[in-house]
Short mmCIF file of C-alpha atoms in Angstrom, two decimals:
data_model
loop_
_atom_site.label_atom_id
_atom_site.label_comp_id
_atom_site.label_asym_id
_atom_site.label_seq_id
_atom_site.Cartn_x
_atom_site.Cartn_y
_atom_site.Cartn_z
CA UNK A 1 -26.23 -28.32 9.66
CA UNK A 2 -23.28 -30.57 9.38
CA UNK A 3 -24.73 -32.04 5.60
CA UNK A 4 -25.05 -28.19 4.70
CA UNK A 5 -21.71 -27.78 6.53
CA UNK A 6 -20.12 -30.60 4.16
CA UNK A 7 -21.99 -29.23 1.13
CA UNK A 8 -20.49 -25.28 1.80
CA UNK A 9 -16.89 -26.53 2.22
CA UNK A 10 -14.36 -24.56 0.52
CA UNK A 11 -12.26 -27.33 -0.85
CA UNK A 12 -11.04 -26.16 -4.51
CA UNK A 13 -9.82 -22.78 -5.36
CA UNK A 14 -9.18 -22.89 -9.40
CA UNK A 15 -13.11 -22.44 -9.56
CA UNK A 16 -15.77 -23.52 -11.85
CA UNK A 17 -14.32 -21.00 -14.55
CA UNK A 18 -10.58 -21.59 -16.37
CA UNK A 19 -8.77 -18.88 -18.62
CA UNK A 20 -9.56 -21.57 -20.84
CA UNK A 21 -13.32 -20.77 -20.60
CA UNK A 22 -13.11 -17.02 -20.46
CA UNK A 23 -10.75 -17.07 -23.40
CA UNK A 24 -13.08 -19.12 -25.27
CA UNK A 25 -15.95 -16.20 -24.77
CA UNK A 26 -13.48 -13.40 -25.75
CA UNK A 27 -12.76 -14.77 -28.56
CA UNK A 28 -8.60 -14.29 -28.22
CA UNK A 29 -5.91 -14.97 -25.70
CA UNK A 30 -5.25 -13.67 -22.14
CA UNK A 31 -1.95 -11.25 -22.99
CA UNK A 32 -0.21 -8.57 -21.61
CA UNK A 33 1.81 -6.28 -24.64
CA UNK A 34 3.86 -4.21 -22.30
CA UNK A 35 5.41 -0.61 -24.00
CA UNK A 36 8.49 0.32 -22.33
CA UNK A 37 10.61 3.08 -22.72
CA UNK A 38 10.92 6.80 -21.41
CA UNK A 39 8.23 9.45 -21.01
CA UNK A 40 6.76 10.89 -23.81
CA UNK A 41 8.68 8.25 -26.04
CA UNK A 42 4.21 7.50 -27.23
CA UNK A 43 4.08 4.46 -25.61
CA UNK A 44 0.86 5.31 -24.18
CA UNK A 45 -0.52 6.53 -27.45
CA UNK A 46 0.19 3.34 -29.47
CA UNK A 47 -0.59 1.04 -26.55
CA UNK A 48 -4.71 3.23 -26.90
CA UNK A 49 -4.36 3.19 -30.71
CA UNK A 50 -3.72 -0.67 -30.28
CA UNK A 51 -6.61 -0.95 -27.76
CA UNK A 52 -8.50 1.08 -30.40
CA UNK A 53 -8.28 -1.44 -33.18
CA UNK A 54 -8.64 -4.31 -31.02
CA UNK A 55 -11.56 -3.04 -29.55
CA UNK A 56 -13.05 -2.90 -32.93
CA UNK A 57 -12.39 -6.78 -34.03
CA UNK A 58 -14.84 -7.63 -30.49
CA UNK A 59 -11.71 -8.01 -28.23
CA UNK A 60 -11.99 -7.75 -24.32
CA UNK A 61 -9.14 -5.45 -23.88
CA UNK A 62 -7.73 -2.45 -21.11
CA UNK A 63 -5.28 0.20 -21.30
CA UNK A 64 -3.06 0.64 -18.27
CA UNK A 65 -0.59 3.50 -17.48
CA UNK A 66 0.68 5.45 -14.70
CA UNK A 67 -2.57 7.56 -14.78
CA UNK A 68 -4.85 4.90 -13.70
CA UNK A 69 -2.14 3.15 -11.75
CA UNK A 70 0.09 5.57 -9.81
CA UNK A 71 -3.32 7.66 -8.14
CA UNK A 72 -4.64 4.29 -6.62
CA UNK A 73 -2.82 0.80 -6.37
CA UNK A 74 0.16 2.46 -6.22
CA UNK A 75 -0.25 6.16 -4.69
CA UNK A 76 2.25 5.24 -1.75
CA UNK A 77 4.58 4.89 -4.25
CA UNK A 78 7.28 7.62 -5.41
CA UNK A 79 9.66 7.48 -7.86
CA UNK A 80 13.08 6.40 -5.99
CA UNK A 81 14.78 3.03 -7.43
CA UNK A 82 13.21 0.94 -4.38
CA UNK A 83 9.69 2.38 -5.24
CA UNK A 84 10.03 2.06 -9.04
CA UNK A 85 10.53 -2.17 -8.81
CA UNK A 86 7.69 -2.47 -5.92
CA UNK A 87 5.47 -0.54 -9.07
CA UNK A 88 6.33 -2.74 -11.38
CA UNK A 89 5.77 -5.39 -9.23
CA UNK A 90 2.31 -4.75 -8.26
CA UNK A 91 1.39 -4.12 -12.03
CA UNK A 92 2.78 -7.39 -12.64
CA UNK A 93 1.18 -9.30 -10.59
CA UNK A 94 -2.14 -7.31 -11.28
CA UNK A 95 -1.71 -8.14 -14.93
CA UNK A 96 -0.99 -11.57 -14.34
CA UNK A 97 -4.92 -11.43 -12.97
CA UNK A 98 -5.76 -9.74 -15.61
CA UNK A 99 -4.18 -11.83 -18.29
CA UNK A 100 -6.02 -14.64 -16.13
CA UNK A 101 -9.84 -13.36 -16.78
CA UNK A 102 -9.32 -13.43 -20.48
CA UNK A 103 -8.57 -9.93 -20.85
CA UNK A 104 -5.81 -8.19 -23.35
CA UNK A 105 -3.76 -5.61 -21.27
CA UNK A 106 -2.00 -2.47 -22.87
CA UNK A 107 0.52 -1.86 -20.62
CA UNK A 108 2.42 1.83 -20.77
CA UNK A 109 5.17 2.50 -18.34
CA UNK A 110 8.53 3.69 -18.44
CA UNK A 111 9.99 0.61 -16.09
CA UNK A 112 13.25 1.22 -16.93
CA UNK A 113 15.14 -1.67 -15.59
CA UNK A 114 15.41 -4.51 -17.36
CA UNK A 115 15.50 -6.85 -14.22
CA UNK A 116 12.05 -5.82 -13.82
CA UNK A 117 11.06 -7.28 -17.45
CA UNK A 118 13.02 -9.75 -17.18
CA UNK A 119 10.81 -10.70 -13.90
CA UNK A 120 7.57 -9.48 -15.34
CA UNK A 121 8.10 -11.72 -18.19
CA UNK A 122 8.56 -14.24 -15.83
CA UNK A 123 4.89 -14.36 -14.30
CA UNK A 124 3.74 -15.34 -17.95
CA UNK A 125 3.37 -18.65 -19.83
CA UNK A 126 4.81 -18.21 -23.46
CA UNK A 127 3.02 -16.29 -25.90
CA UNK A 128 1.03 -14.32 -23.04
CA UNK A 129 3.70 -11.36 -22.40
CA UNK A 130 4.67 -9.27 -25.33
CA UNK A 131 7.81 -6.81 -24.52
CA UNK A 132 7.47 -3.58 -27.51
CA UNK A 133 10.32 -1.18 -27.00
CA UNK A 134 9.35 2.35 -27.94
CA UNK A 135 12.72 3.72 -28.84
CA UNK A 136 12.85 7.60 -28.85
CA UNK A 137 15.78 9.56 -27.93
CA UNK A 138 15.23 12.00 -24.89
CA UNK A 139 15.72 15.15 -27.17
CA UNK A 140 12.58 14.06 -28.96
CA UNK A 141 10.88 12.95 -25.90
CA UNK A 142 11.60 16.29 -24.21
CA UNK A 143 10.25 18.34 -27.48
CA UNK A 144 7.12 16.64 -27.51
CA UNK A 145 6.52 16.79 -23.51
CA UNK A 146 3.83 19.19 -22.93
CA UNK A 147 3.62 18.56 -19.22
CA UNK A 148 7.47 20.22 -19.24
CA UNK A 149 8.63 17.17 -16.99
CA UNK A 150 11.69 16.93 -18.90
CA UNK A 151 12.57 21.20 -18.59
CA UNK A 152 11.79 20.45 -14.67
CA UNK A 153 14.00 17.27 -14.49
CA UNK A 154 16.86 19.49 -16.29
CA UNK A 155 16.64 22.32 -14.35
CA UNK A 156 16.85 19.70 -11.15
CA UNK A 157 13.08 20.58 -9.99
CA UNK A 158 12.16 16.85 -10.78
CA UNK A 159 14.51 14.46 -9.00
CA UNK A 160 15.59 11.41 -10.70
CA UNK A 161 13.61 11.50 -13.96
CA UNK A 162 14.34 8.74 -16.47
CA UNK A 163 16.95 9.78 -19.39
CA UNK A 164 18.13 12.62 -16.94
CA UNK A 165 19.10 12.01 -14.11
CA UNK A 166 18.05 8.26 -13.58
CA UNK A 167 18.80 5.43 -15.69
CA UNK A 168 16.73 3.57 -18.47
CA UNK A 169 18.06 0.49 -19.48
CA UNK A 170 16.97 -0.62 -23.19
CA UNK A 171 15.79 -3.81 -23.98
CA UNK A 172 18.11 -6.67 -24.89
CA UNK A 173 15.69 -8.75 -26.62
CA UNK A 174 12.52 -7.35 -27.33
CA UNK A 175 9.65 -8.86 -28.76
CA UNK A 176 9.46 -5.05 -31.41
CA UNK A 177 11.25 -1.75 -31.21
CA UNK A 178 9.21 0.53 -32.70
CA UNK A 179 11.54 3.66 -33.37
CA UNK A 180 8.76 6.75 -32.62
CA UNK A 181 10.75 9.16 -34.04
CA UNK A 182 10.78 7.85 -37.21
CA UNK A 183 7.73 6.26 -37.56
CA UNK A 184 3.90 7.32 -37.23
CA UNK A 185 1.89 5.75 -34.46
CA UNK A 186 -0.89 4.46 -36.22
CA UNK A 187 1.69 2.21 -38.69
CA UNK A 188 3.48 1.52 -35.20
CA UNK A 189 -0.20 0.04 -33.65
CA UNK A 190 -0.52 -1.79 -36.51
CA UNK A 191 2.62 -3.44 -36.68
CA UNK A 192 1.70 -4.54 -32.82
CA UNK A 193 -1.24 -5.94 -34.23
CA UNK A 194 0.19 -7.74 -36.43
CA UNK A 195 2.94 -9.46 -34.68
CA UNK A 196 -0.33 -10.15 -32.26
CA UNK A 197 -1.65 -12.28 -35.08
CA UNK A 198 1.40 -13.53 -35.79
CA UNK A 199 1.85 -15.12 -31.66
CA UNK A 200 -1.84 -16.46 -32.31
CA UNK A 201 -3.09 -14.02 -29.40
CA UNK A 202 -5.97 -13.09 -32.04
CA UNK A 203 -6.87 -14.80 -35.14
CA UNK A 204 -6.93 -13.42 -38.22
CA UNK A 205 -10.10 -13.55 -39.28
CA UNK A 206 -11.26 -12.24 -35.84
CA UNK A 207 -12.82 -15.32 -34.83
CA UNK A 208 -11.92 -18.01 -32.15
CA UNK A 209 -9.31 -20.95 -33.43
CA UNK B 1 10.60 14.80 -37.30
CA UNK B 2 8.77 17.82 -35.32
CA UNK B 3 5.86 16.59 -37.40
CA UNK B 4 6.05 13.28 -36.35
CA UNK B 5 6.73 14.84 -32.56
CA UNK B 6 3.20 16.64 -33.06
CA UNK B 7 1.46 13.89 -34.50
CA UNK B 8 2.57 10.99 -31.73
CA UNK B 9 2.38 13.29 -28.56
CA UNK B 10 0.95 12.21 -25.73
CA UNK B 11 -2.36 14.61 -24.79
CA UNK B 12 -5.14 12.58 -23.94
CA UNK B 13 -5.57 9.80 -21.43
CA UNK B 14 -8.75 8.42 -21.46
CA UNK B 15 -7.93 6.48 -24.51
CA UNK B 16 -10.30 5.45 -27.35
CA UNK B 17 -12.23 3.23 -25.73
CA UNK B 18 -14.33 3.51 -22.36
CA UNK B 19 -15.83 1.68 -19.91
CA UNK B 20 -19.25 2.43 -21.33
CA UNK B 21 -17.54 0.88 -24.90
CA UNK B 22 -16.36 -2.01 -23.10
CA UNK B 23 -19.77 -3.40 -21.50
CA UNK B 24 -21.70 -2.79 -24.66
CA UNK B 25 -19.25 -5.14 -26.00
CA UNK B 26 -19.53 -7.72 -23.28
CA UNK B 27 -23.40 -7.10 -22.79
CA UNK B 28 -23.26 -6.21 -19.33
CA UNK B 29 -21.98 -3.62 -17.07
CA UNK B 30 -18.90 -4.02 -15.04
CA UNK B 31 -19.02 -4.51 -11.25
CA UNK B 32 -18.01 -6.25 -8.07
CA UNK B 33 -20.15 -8.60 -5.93
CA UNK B 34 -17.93 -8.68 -2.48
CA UNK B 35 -18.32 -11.38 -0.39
CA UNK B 36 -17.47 -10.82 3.31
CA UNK B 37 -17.80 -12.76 6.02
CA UNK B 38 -15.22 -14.90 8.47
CA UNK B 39 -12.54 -17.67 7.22
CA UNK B 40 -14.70 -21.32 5.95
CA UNK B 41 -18.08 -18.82 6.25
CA UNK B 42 -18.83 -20.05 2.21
CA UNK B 43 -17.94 -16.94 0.65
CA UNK B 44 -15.64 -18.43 -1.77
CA UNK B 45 -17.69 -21.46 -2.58
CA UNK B 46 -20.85 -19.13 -3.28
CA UNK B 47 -18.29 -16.50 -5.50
CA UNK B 48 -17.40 -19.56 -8.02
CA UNK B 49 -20.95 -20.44 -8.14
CA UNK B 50 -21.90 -17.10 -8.98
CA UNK B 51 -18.98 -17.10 -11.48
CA UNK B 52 -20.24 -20.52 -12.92
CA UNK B 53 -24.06 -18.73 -13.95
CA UNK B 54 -22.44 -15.73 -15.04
CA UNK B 55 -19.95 -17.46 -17.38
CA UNK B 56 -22.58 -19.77 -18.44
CA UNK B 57 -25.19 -17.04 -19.18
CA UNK B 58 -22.10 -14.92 -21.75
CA UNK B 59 -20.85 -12.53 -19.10
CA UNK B 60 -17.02 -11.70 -18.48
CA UNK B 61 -16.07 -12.61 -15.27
CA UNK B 62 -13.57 -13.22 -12.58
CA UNK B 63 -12.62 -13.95 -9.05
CA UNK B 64 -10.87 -13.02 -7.07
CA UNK B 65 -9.63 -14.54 -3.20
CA UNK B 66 -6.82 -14.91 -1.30
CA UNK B 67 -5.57 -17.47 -3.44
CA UNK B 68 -4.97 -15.19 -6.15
CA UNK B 69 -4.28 -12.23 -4.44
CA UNK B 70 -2.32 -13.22 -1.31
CA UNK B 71 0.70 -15.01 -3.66
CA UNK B 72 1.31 -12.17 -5.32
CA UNK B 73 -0.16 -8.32 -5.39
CA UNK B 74 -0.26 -8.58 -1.80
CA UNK B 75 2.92 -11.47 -0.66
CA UNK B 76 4.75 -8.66 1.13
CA UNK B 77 1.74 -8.37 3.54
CA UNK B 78 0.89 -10.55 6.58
CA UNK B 79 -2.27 -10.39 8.90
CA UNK B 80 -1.51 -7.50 11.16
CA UNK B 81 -3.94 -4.93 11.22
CA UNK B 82 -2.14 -2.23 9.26
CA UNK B 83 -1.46 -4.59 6.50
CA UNK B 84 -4.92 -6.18 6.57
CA UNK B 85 -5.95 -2.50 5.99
CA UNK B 86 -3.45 -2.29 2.52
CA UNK B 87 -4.34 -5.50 1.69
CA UNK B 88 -7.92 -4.67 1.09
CA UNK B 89 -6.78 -1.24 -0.21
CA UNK B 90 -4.48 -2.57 -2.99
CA UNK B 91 -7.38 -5.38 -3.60
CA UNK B 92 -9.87 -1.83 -3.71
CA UNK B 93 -7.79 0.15 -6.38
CA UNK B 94 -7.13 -3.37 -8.48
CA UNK B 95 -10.66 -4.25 -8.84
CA UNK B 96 -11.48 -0.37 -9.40
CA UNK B 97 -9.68 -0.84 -12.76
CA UNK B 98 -11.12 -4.19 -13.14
CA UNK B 99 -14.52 -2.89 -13.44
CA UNK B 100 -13.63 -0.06 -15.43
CA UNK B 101 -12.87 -2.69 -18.21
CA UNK B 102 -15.95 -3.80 -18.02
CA UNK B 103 -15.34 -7.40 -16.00
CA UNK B 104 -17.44 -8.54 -12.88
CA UNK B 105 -15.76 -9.37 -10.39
CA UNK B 106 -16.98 -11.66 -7.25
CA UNK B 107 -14.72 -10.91 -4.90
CA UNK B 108 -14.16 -13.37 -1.59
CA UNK B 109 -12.28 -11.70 1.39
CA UNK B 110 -12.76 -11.52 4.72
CA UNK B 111 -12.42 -8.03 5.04
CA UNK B 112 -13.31 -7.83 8.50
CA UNK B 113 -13.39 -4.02 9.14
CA UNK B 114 -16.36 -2.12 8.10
CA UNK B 115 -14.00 1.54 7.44
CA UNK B 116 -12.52 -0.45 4.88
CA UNK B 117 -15.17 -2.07 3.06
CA UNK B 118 -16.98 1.26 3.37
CA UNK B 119 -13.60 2.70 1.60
CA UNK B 120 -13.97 0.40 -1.01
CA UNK B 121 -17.81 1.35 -1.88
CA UNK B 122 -16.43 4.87 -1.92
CA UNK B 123 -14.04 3.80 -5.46
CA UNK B 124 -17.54 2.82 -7.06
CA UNK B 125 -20.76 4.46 -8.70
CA UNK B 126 -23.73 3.40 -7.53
CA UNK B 127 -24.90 0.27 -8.57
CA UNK B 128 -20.55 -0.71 -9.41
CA UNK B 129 -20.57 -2.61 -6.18
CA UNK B 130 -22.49 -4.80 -4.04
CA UNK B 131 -21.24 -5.85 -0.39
CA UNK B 132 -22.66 -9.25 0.45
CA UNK B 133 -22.51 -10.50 4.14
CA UNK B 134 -21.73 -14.44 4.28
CA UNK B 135 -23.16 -15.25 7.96
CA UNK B 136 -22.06 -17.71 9.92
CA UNK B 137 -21.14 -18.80 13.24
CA UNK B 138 -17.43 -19.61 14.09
CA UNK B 139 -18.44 -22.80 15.47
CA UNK B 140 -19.72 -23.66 11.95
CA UNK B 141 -17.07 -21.91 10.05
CA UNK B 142 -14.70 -24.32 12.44
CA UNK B 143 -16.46 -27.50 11.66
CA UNK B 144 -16.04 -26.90 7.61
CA UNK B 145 -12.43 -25.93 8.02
CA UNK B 146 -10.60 -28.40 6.69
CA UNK B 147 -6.84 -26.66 6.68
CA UNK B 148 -7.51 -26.92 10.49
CA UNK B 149 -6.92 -22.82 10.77
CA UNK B 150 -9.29 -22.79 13.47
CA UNK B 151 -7.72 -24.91 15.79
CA UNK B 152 -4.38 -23.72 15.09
CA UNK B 153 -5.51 -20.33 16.19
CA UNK B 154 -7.60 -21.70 19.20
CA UNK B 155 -4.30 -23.35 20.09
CA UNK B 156 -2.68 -19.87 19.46
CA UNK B 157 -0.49 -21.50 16.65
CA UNK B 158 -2.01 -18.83 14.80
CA UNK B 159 -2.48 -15.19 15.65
CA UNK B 160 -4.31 -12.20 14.64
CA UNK B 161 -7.12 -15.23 13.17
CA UNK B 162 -10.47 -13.18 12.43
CA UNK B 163 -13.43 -14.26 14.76
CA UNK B 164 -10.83 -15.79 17.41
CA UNK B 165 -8.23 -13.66 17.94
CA UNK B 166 -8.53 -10.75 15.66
CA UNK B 167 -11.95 -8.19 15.65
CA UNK B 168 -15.06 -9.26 12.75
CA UNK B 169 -17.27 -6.28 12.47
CA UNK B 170 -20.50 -7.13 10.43
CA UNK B 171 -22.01 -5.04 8.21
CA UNK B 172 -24.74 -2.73 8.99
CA UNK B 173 -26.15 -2.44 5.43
CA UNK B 174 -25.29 -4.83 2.99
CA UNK B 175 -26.76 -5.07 -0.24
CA UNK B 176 -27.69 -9.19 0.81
CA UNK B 177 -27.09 -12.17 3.85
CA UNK B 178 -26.56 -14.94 3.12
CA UNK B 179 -26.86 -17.04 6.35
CA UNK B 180 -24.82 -20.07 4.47
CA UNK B 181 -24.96 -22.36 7.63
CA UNK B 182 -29.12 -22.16 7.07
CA UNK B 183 -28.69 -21.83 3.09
CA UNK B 184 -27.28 -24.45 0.43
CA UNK B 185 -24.56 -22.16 -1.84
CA UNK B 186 -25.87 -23.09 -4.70
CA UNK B 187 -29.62 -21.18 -3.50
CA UNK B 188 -27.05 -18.28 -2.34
CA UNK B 189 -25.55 -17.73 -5.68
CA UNK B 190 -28.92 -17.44 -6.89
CA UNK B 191 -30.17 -14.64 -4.66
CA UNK B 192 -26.51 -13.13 -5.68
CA UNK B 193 -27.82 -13.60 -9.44
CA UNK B 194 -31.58 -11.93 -8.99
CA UNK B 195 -29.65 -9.30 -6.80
CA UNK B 196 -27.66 -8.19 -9.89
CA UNK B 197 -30.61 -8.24 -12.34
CA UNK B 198 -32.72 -6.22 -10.28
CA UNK B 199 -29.32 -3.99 -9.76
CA UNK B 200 -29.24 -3.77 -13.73
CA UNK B 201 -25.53 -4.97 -13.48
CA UNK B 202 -27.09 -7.67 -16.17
CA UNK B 203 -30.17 -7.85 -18.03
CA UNK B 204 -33.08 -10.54 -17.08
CA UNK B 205 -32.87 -12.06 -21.07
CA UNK B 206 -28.92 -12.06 -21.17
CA UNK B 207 -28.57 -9.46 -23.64
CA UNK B 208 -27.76 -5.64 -23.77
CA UNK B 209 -30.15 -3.23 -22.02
#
């Protein structure tokens, strides 16, 4: 038992498997492209047209916003300034996993506060975190709301809702602003894409370099 | 601009791409192999190994242990029972999204309550998730432990340490045991391997079902 004892032992922990090796299969880089900015601004539906076209060239990819997020890692979670950086905290250091096993993550949240970039940024190596501000004013956003969030956040029904009556703080240096009240969202995913290229997280010709 | 509004507006959330989109793309389906079974039992060892034929064989993969989870989604937790409980919660929801984009993961916890890890096969359709029990005596697990966490918590050093001074609870149907102080790990990860082809979570020839 001791020889099968010796031969069990747990004595590494990176595994048999690197990023290297998973990136290798996909094809592409491990990368997060996170959308900031406030609700409604269409930073989900550029971060799924994105997935969309990606998905097409045979990358690995995943979409993540607060609908898959805020009903299950973080559904202890409400929306007070304490709660708002432990969110963004777990999603960054579940993306950082992610990013890990080779995958492309679409990331789609408000996270207003740009100490929490600034720290999600900081899990990454260069070239793995993409910051894309989706710039929108809140008159916009609030037209195009169909949940009425922003009529509820006005009329004080929803407490501190982002552009209303809690803060969003812009991006100083973004990796794109993509203005979405000026510009479609399809020419917005591709412009993603293409500064994607550009940072060598896909090739060009779809292949692996 | 009202066009625009229309045109970028936020009113689906399933994106473009599914999970179903995802494994045909990969050429397998996503799932988690969890490994339970006390501190030094193997499960880790046998995980990578499992990893190792996966990667080998084309399939996206990754794993996860405390390692990887412990420094990060889960550093504001200690070993307690309430935050053993949302430790394998948060672990739950992460590899819930994991598998929805299309990855299999081999996950390597102790997990030592059986509510829990009966909570986690709740987040899963059948045939998402397999439980496998890593058996093995604490007298074993002790003699393979080289970080010398057994004798600190026999010494009391450490408290709360699973199979000395904190509760194991087996399982009462897992999918497999392993009794890794009987088996070599690499023999293990083969079972593991056969499991998931008869399990359809990959295909006998490699390819896409």
């Amino acid at each position: 038992m001791e020889a099968i004892a010796k031969k069990n032992n747990v004595t590494w922990f990176n595994g048999y498997v690197s990023r290297k090796d998973r990136e290798t299969l996909h094809g592409h880089k491990g990368a997060v492209i996170w959308f900031t900015g406030l609700s409604a601004s269409g930073k989900s539906t550029i971060a799924h047209l994105v997935e969309k076209k990606l998905h097409q060239q045979g990358c690995s990819t995943y979409a993540l916003d607060g609908d898959n997020v805020r009903h299950g890692l973080c559904s202890d979670l409400a929306f007070s300034s304490e709660d708002r950086v432990e969110n963004i905290r777990r999603i960054g250091e579940m993306v950082k996993l992610f990013v890990d096993s080779g995958i492309i993550v679409l990331s789609a949240f408000i996270s207003p506060y740009r100490k929490d970039r600034q720290q999600l940024r900081s899990l990454f190596h260069n070239g793995q975190f993409l910051e894309i501000y989706v710039d929108c004013p809140p008159e916009i956003c609030s037209s195009r709301d169909q949940k009425g969030l922003y009529a509820k956040a006005r009329a004080g029904v929803i407490k501190e809702f982002t552009g209303i009556s809690a803060p969003y703080e812009p991006p100083e240096q973004p990796d794109l602003v993509i203005c979405s009240y000026k510009q479609d969202a399809k020419a917005a995913a591709e412009r993603v894409v293409n500064l994607m290229k550009q940072c060598n997280i896909i090739w060009a010709d779809g292949g692996v370099s």
